[in-house]
Amino acid sequence: MKLHNRIYRSLTQEPFHTQKIGEKEVGFYYLNDTQHLAQYVQKGRFYVWTSDGTNYRLVIEKGYYEKVSYFFSEEINTIWINFLDEIGVISKKMSRMFLIGSLVIAILIVVASILLEFQQYGVFIALTVVLIANMVHSSRLNKIIKEKNYNAQVAIRDLLTEPGFEKLILDQEEYYKEYFAFDEEELEEELEDEENLIATAAAIIEESEALELEDEVEELLEEELEEEIVEELIEEEIIEKVIVEEVVAEEKPVPAKKPAAKKPAKKSKNNKVDYNTLTVPQLRKLAKNLELTGYSTMRKAELVALITKNR
C-alpha cells in the first residue's frame, strides 16, 4: 500500500540508518531535513511512515529519535510494517468489492429507469446509491483500521513490557515539554526583538521630527533676521540718499569739498551699500527680494557681483 508517497519520493538523500525486515527495507530519515517538519510537529506527530507500496521510509524528528530510539527497534518496526501491510491488503480488497458492487447496482438502476420510463430519476438514484456505498465502505474500513491499530499497540506494549512501556510514555511526555517549551522561548525572544525594533523605530521617528522642527524654527528665525537686516539696509540707503541730495542742494552755489563727517558708514565711493560686509544668507535673501535667479548656488563674490549689477 502506498503511504505518504509524495514524502517518500522527496527523500533523495542517503538514510542515516536502515533496517532489513523480511523482504522489505526500512530507511530512516530526519524530519528536520525536510520541508514537512512544522506540518507534523505542530500536530504532535514526531515521526511519519511512508511507502511506495514495496519498501518503507521512516521520517523522524531528530531529537525525538535520540530520546526514544528504542521505540524504533527492528522488533517494534516489524509489528508496524505487518500492521500497515495488512491494512493495505484489506483496503484494496474492500475498495474493489464496494466499487464493483456500487457500479453494478447503479447500472441496474439506470437500466430499470429506462425500461420503466423514469430516466430523469434513474441517474439521481444511481448516484445516491454510489455515495451511500462509499460512506459505508469508509466507515467499515476505519473501524477495521482502529481495531488492527489497537492490536498492534498491544503487541508493542507486550514487547516492551509494562515498565518499558511506562518509560516510553514518560520519555515522550518529557520530550514534548522540552520541545514545545523551547519553541515558546524562541517565540518570546522574537516578540521581545519585535518590541525593541518598534521602540527603536519610534524613537528615531520622534528624534527626526524634533530635528525637523528645530531646523524649521532656526530657518524661520534666520529668515526674520535677514529680513530685518535687509530692511535696515534699504532704510539706511534711502536715508543716506536723502542726506546726500540735501547736502548737494545746499552747497551747489559754492563749490567745495563735501564734509567727510557726512559720509555714511559701510558705503562705497558712489554712495552704494558695501555688500561685501553682508553674509551669504543675507546676500541670497537680498537677491531673492530683487527677484533675481540662480543665486542659490552662488558664492559670496558671485552674489555681490550679481546684486551690484542689478541694483
Short mmCIF file of C-alpha atoms in Angstrom, two decimals:
data_model
loop_
_atom_site.label_atom_id
_atom_site.label_comp_id
_atom_site.label_asym_id
_atom_site.label_seq_id
_atom_site.Cartn_x
_atom_site.Cartn_y
_atom_site.Cartn_z
CA MET A 1 0.00 0.00 0.00
CA LYS A 2 1.35 3.44 -0.93
CA LEU A 3 1.59 5.66 2.14
CA HIS A 4 2.52 9.35 2.01
CA ASN A 5 4.08 8.58 -1.36
CA ARG A 6 4.85 12.24 -2.09
CA ILE A 7 7.07 12.45 1.02
CA TYR A 8 8.62 9.07 0.16
CA ARG A 9 9.67 10.32 -3.28
CA SER A 10 11.04 13.61 -1.91
CA LEU A 11 13.62 11.80 0.25
CA THR A 12 16.56 11.78 -2.15
CA GLN A 13 19.38 11.91 0.41
CA GLU A 14 21.00 8.87 1.99
CA PRO A 15 19.25 7.48 5.11
CA PHE A 16 21.13 7.82 8.40
CA HIS A 17 20.08 4.26 9.33
CA THR A 18 18.50 1.25 7.60
CA GLN A 19 16.77 -1.93 8.71
CA LYS A 20 16.02 -5.13 6.81
CA ILE A 21 12.67 -6.59 7.85
CA GLY A 22 11.85 -9.70 5.88
CA GLU A 23 12.00 -8.76 2.22
CA LYS A 24 11.34 -5.09 2.94
CA GLU A 25 13.87 -2.36 3.60
CA VAL A 26 13.23 0.47 6.06
CA GLY A 27 15.25 3.68 5.61
CA PHE A 28 15.48 6.20 8.46
CA TYR A 29 15.46 9.93 7.64
CA TYR A 30 15.39 13.04 9.80
CA LEU A 31 12.20 15.05 9.57
CA ASN A 32 14.31 18.13 10.27
CA ASP A 33 15.95 17.77 6.83
CA THR A 34 12.60 18.00 5.04
CA GLN A 35 10.07 20.76 4.48
CA HIS A 36 7.42 18.84 6.44
CA LEU A 37 8.77 19.38 9.97
CA ALA A 38 6.34 22.12 11.04
CA GLN A 39 3.43 20.40 9.27
CA TYR A 40 3.63 17.32 11.54
CA VAL A 41 5.30 18.56 14.72
CA GLN A 42 2.64 21.22 15.25
CA LYS A 43 0.12 18.36 15.34
CA GLY A 44 2.22 16.46 17.90
CA ARG A 45 3.47 13.90 15.33
CA PHE A 46 7.23 13.40 15.55
CA TYR A 47 7.52 10.51 13.08
CA VAL A 48 5.81 9.55 9.82
CA TRP A 49 5.73 6.19 8.00
CA THR A 50 5.94 6.44 4.20
CA SER A 51 5.90 3.77 1.48
CA ASP A 52 5.98 3.33 -2.27
CA GLY A 53 3.95 0.13 -1.99
CA THR A 54 7.01 -2.08 -1.52
CA ASN A 55 9.60 -0.56 0.82
CA TYR A 56 9.23 1.83 3.71
CA ARG A 57 10.90 5.05 4.82
CA LEU A 58 10.56 6.27 8.39
CA VAL A 59 10.88 10.06 8.79
CA ILE A 60 11.62 11.07 12.42
CA GLU A 61 12.29 14.33 14.23
CA LYS A 62 15.97 14.17 15.23
CA GLY A 63 15.67 15.00 18.94
CA TYR A 64 12.72 12.65 19.35
CA TYR A 65 14.65 9.77 17.79
CA GLU A 66 17.62 10.40 20.07
CA LYS A 67 15.28 10.40 23.07
CA VAL A 68 13.29 7.21 22.29
CA SER A 69 15.36 5.35 19.69
CA TYR A 70 14.49 2.05 21.39
CA PHE A 71 10.89 2.58 20.21
CA PHE A 72 12.10 2.06 16.60
CA SER A 73 13.86 -1.27 17.05
CA GLU A 74 13.52 -3.95 14.39
CA GLU A 75 11.09 -5.95 16.56
CA ILE A 76 8.73 -3.00 17.02
CA ASN A 77 9.01 -1.87 13.39
CA THR A 78 8.17 -5.41 12.30
CA ILE A 79 4.85 -5.08 14.16
CA TRP A 80 4.16 -1.73 12.48
CA ILE A 81 5.01 -2.99 8.99
CA ASN A 82 2.84 -6.08 9.41
CA PHE A 83 0.01 -3.79 10.52
CA LEU A 84 0.48 -1.46 7.52
CA ASP A 85 0.73 -4.35 5.04
CA GLU A 86 -2.41 -5.96 6.45
CA ILE A 87 -4.33 -2.71 6.27
CA GLY A 88 -3.16 -2.22 2.68
CA VAL A 89 -4.48 -5.63 1.64
CA ILE A 90 -7.81 -5.12 3.43
CA SER A 91 -8.24 -1.61 1.99
CA LYS A 92 -7.56 -2.77 -1.55
CA LYS A 93 -9.93 -5.73 -1.21
CA MET A 94 -12.76 -3.69 0.31
CA SER A 95 -12.35 -0.88 -2.22
CA ARG A 96 -12.59 -3.33 -5.11
CA MET A 97 -15.63 -5.04 -3.59
CA PHE A 98 -17.55 -1.83 -2.87
CA LEU A 99 -16.57 -0.25 -6.17
CA ILE A 100 -17.74 -3.20 -8.23
CA GLY A 101 -20.88 -3.68 -6.13
CA SER A 102 -21.91 0.00 -6.27
CA LEU A 103 -21.30 0.17 -10.04
CA VAL A 104 -23.38 -2.96 -10.70
CA ILE A 105 -26.25 -1.61 -8.58
CA ALA A 106 -26.01 1.81 -10.29
CA ILE A 107 -26.14 0.23 -13.77
CA LEU A 108 -29.15 -1.88 -12.83
CA ILE A 109 -30.96 1.20 -11.51
CA VAL A 110 -30.25 3.16 -14.73
CA VAL A 111 -31.45 0.24 -16.92
CA ALA A 112 -34.60 -0.16 -14.81
CA SER A 113 -35.31 3.56 -15.05
CA ILE A 114 -35.07 3.40 -18.84
CA LEU A 115 -37.37 0.36 -19.07
CA LEU A 116 -39.87 1.88 -16.68
CA GLU A 117 -39.58 5.31 -18.36
CA PHE A 118 -38.43 7.38 -15.40
CA GLN A 119 -34.94 8.14 -16.67
CA GLN A 120 -34.89 11.61 -15.05
CA TYR A 121 -34.80 9.96 -11.64
CA GLY A 122 -32.68 6.95 -12.54
CA VAL A 123 -29.32 8.77 -12.67
CA PHE A 124 -30.02 10.61 -9.43
CA ILE A 125 -30.89 7.37 -7.62
CA ALA A 126 -27.78 5.65 -9.03
CA LEU A 127 -25.50 8.46 -7.79
CA THR A 128 -27.15 8.32 -4.38
CA VAL A 129 -26.51 4.58 -4.15
CA VAL A 130 -22.83 5.05 -5.07
CA LEU A 131 -22.47 7.79 -2.45
CA ILE A 132 -24.08 5.67 0.28
CA ALA A 133 -21.91 2.68 -0.66
CA ASN A 134 -18.77 4.85 -0.40
CA MET A 135 -19.82 6.12 3.04
CA VAL A 136 -20.43 2.58 4.26
CA HIS A 137 -17.07 1.47 2.86
CA SER A 138 -15.19 4.32 4.62
CA SER A 139 -16.96 3.65 7.91
CA ARG A 140 -16.21 -0.09 7.88
CA LEU A 141 -12.59 0.45 6.80
CA ASN A 142 -11.97 3.00 9.58
CA LYS A 143 -13.42 0.57 12.11
CA ILE A 144 -11.10 -2.21 10.91
CA ILE A 145 -8.07 0.12 10.95
CA LYS A 146 -8.78 1.16 14.55
CA GLU A 147 -9.12 -2.46 15.60
CA LYS A 148 -5.87 -3.53 13.86
CA ASN A 149 -4.03 -0.50 15.24
CA TYR A 150 -5.14 -1.33 18.77
CA ASN A 151 -3.90 -4.89 18.34
CA ALA A 152 -0.53 -3.56 17.10
CA GLN A 153 -0.22 -1.27 20.13
CA VAL A 154 -0.99 -4.17 22.47
CA ALA A 155 1.69 -6.27 20.75
CA ILE A 156 4.25 -3.43 21.13
CA ARG A 157 3.29 -2.96 24.77
CA ASP A 158 3.81 -6.67 25.44
CA LEU A 159 7.19 -6.49 23.68
CA LEU A 160 8.35 -3.51 25.75
CA THR A 161 6.88 -4.99 28.99
CA GLU A 162 4.94 -2.80 31.40
CA PRO A 163 7.97 -0.92 32.84
CA GLY A 164 9.38 -0.32 29.35
CA PHE A 165 6.04 0.95 28.08
CA GLU A 166 5.71 3.32 31.05
CA LYS A 167 9.24 4.58 30.38
CA LEU A 168 8.27 5.25 26.76
CA ILE A 169 5.25 7.28 27.88
CA LEU A 170 7.35 9.31 30.37
CA ASP A 171 10.15 9.91 27.85
CA GLN A 172 7.66 11.10 25.23
CA GLU A 173 5.94 13.47 27.66
CA GLU A 174 9.29 14.83 28.84
CA TYR A 175 10.46 15.44 25.27
CA TYR A 176 7.17 17.09 24.29
CA LYS A 177 7.52 19.52 27.19
CA GLU A 178 11.16 20.27 26.36
CA TYR A 179 10.47 20.71 22.65
CA PHE A 180 7.44 22.97 22.93
CA ALA A 181 8.95 24.92 25.86
CA PHE A 182 11.92 25.64 23.57
CA ASP A 183 9.52 26.90 20.91
CA GLU A 184 7.85 29.17 23.49
CA GLU A 185 11.23 30.64 24.46
CA GLU A 186 12.02 31.32 20.82
CA LEU A 187 8.61 32.95 20.38
CA GLU A 188 9.18 35.15 23.45
CA GLU A 189 12.59 36.20 22.11
CA GLU A 190 11.09 37.03 18.72
CA LEU A 191 8.33 39.07 20.34
CA GLU A 192 10.90 40.89 22.51
CA ASP A 193 13.03 41.65 19.44
CA GLU A 194 9.98 42.98 17.61
CA GLU A 195 9.10 45.21 20.58
CA ASN A 196 12.67 46.53 20.68
CA LEU A 197 12.59 47.24 16.96
CA ILE A 198 9.27 49.07 17.29
CA ALA A 199 10.57 51.12 20.24
CA THR A 200 13.77 51.98 18.36
CA ALA A 201 11.85 52.98 15.26
CA ALA A 202 9.51 55.16 17.33
CA ALA A 203 12.49 56.87 19.00
CA ILE A 204 14.15 57.51 15.62
CA ILE A 205 10.93 58.96 14.20
CA GLU A 206 10.45 61.16 17.27
CA GLU A 207 14.05 62.39 17.11
CA SER A 208 13.75 63.03 13.39
CA GLU A 209 10.55 65.04 13.88
CA ALA A 210 12.22 67.05 16.66
CA LEU A 211 15.23 67.82 14.44
CA GLU A 212 12.96 68.83 11.56
CA LEU A 213 11.02 71.13 13.89
CA GLU A 214 14.26 72.61 15.21
CA ASP A 215 15.51 73.20 11.65
CA GLU A 216 12.22 74.87 10.72
CA VAL A 217 12.38 77.18 13.76
CA GLU A 218 16.02 78.04 13.04
CA GLU A 219 15.21 78.72 9.41
CA LEU A 220 12.30 80.97 10.37
CA LEU A 221 14.48 82.91 12.85
CA GLU A 222 17.21 83.25 10.22
CA GLU A 223 14.71 84.49 7.64
CA GLU A 224 13.30 87.04 10.12
CA LEU A 225 16.83 88.23 10.96
CA GLU A 226 17.76 88.53 7.28
CA GLU A 227 14.55 90.45 6.57
CA GLU A 228 15.33 92.87 9.40
CA ILE A 229 18.90 93.35 8.14
CA VAL A 230 17.73 93.95 4.57
CA GLU A 231 15.04 96.34 5.73
CA GLU A 232 17.62 98.25 7.78
CA LEU A 233 19.98 98.40 4.80
CA ILE A 234 17.24 99.61 2.49
CA GLU A 235 16.13 102.24 5.02
CA GLU A 236 19.76 103.29 5.56
CA GLU A 237 20.32 103.58 1.82
CA ILE A 238 17.18 105.68 1.38
CA ILE A 239 18.06 107.97 4.30
CA GLU A 240 21.64 108.35 3.10
CA LYS A 241 20.43 109.16 -0.39
CA VAL A 242 18.23 111.93 1.04
CA ILE A 243 21.12 113.26 3.11
CA VAL A 244 23.43 113.30 0.11
CA GLU A 245 20.83 115.07 -2.04
CA GLU A 246 20.26 117.70 0.68
CA VAL A 247 23.99 118.31 1.04
CA VAL A 248 24.43 118.67 -2.71
CA ALA A 249 21.48 121.10 -2.92
CA GLU A 250 22.73 123.28 -0.08
CA GLU A 251 26.32 123.51 -1.34
CA LYS A 252 25.59 123.85 -5.04
CA PRO A 253 26.29 127.66 -5.31
CA VAL A 254 29.67 127.34 -3.66
CA PRO A 255 31.88 124.58 -4.98
CA ALA A 256 33.53 122.95 -2.08
CA LYS A 257 34.51 119.58 -0.79
CA LYS A 258 31.80 117.61 0.86
CA PRO A 259 32.26 117.29 4.58
CA ALA A 260 33.84 113.96 5.47
CA ALA A 261 31.65 113.68 8.56
CA LYS A 262 28.52 113.47 6.44
CA LYS A 263 29.79 110.40 4.55
CA PRO A 264 27.81 107.31 5.60
CA ALA A 265 29.49 104.23 7.02
CA LYS A 266 29.79 100.96 5.07
CA LYS A 267 29.28 102.74 1.73
CA SER A 268 31.37 102.69 -1.38
CA LYS A 269 32.57 105.87 -3.09
CA ASN A 270 29.43 106.00 -5.25
CA ASN A 271 27.15 106.04 -2.14
CA LYS A 272 26.05 102.43 -2.51
CA VAL A 273 25.88 99.76 0.16
CA ASP A 274 29.09 97.76 0.63
CA TYR A 275 27.66 94.26 0.05
CA ASN A 276 30.96 92.66 0.99
CA THR A 277 30.08 93.31 4.63
CA LEU A 278 26.99 91.07 4.37
CA THR A 279 26.86 87.34 4.96
CA VAL A 280 25.96 84.80 2.24
CA PRO A 281 22.43 84.17 3.64
CA GLN A 282 21.86 87.95 3.76
CA LEU A 283 23.05 88.33 0.16
CA ARG A 284 20.84 85.47 -1.01
CA LYS A 285 17.84 87.00 0.77
CA LEU A 286 18.55 90.34 -0.87
CA ALA A 287 18.86 88.64 -4.27
CA LYS A 288 15.52 86.94 -3.65
CA ASN A 289 13.87 90.30 -2.81
CA LEU A 290 15.32 91.71 -6.03
CA GLU A 291 13.67 88.77 -7.90
CA LEU A 292 17.00 87.54 -9.26
CA THR A 293 17.65 83.96 -10.36
CA GLY A 294 20.50 81.47 -9.95
CA TYR A 295 21.65 82.92 -6.63
CA SER A 296 21.02 79.81 -4.53
CA THR A 297 24.25 78.08 -5.66
CA MET A 298 26.49 81.19 -5.90
CA ARG A 299 29.34 82.04 -3.60
CA LYS A 300 29.74 85.35 -1.82
CA ALA A 301 31.79 87.08 -4.52
CA GLU A 302 29.34 85.96 -7.21
CA LEU A 303 26.38 87.15 -5.15
CA VAL A 304 27.97 90.57 -4.58
CA ALA A 305 28.63 90.90 -8.32
CA LEU A 306 25.10 89.82 -9.21
CA ILE A 307 23.40 92.21 -6.75
CA THR A 308 25.69 95.11 -7.66
CA LYS A 309 24.95 94.58 -11.33
CA ASN A 310 21.17 94.57 -10.84
CA ARG A 311 20.82 97.43 -8.32
#
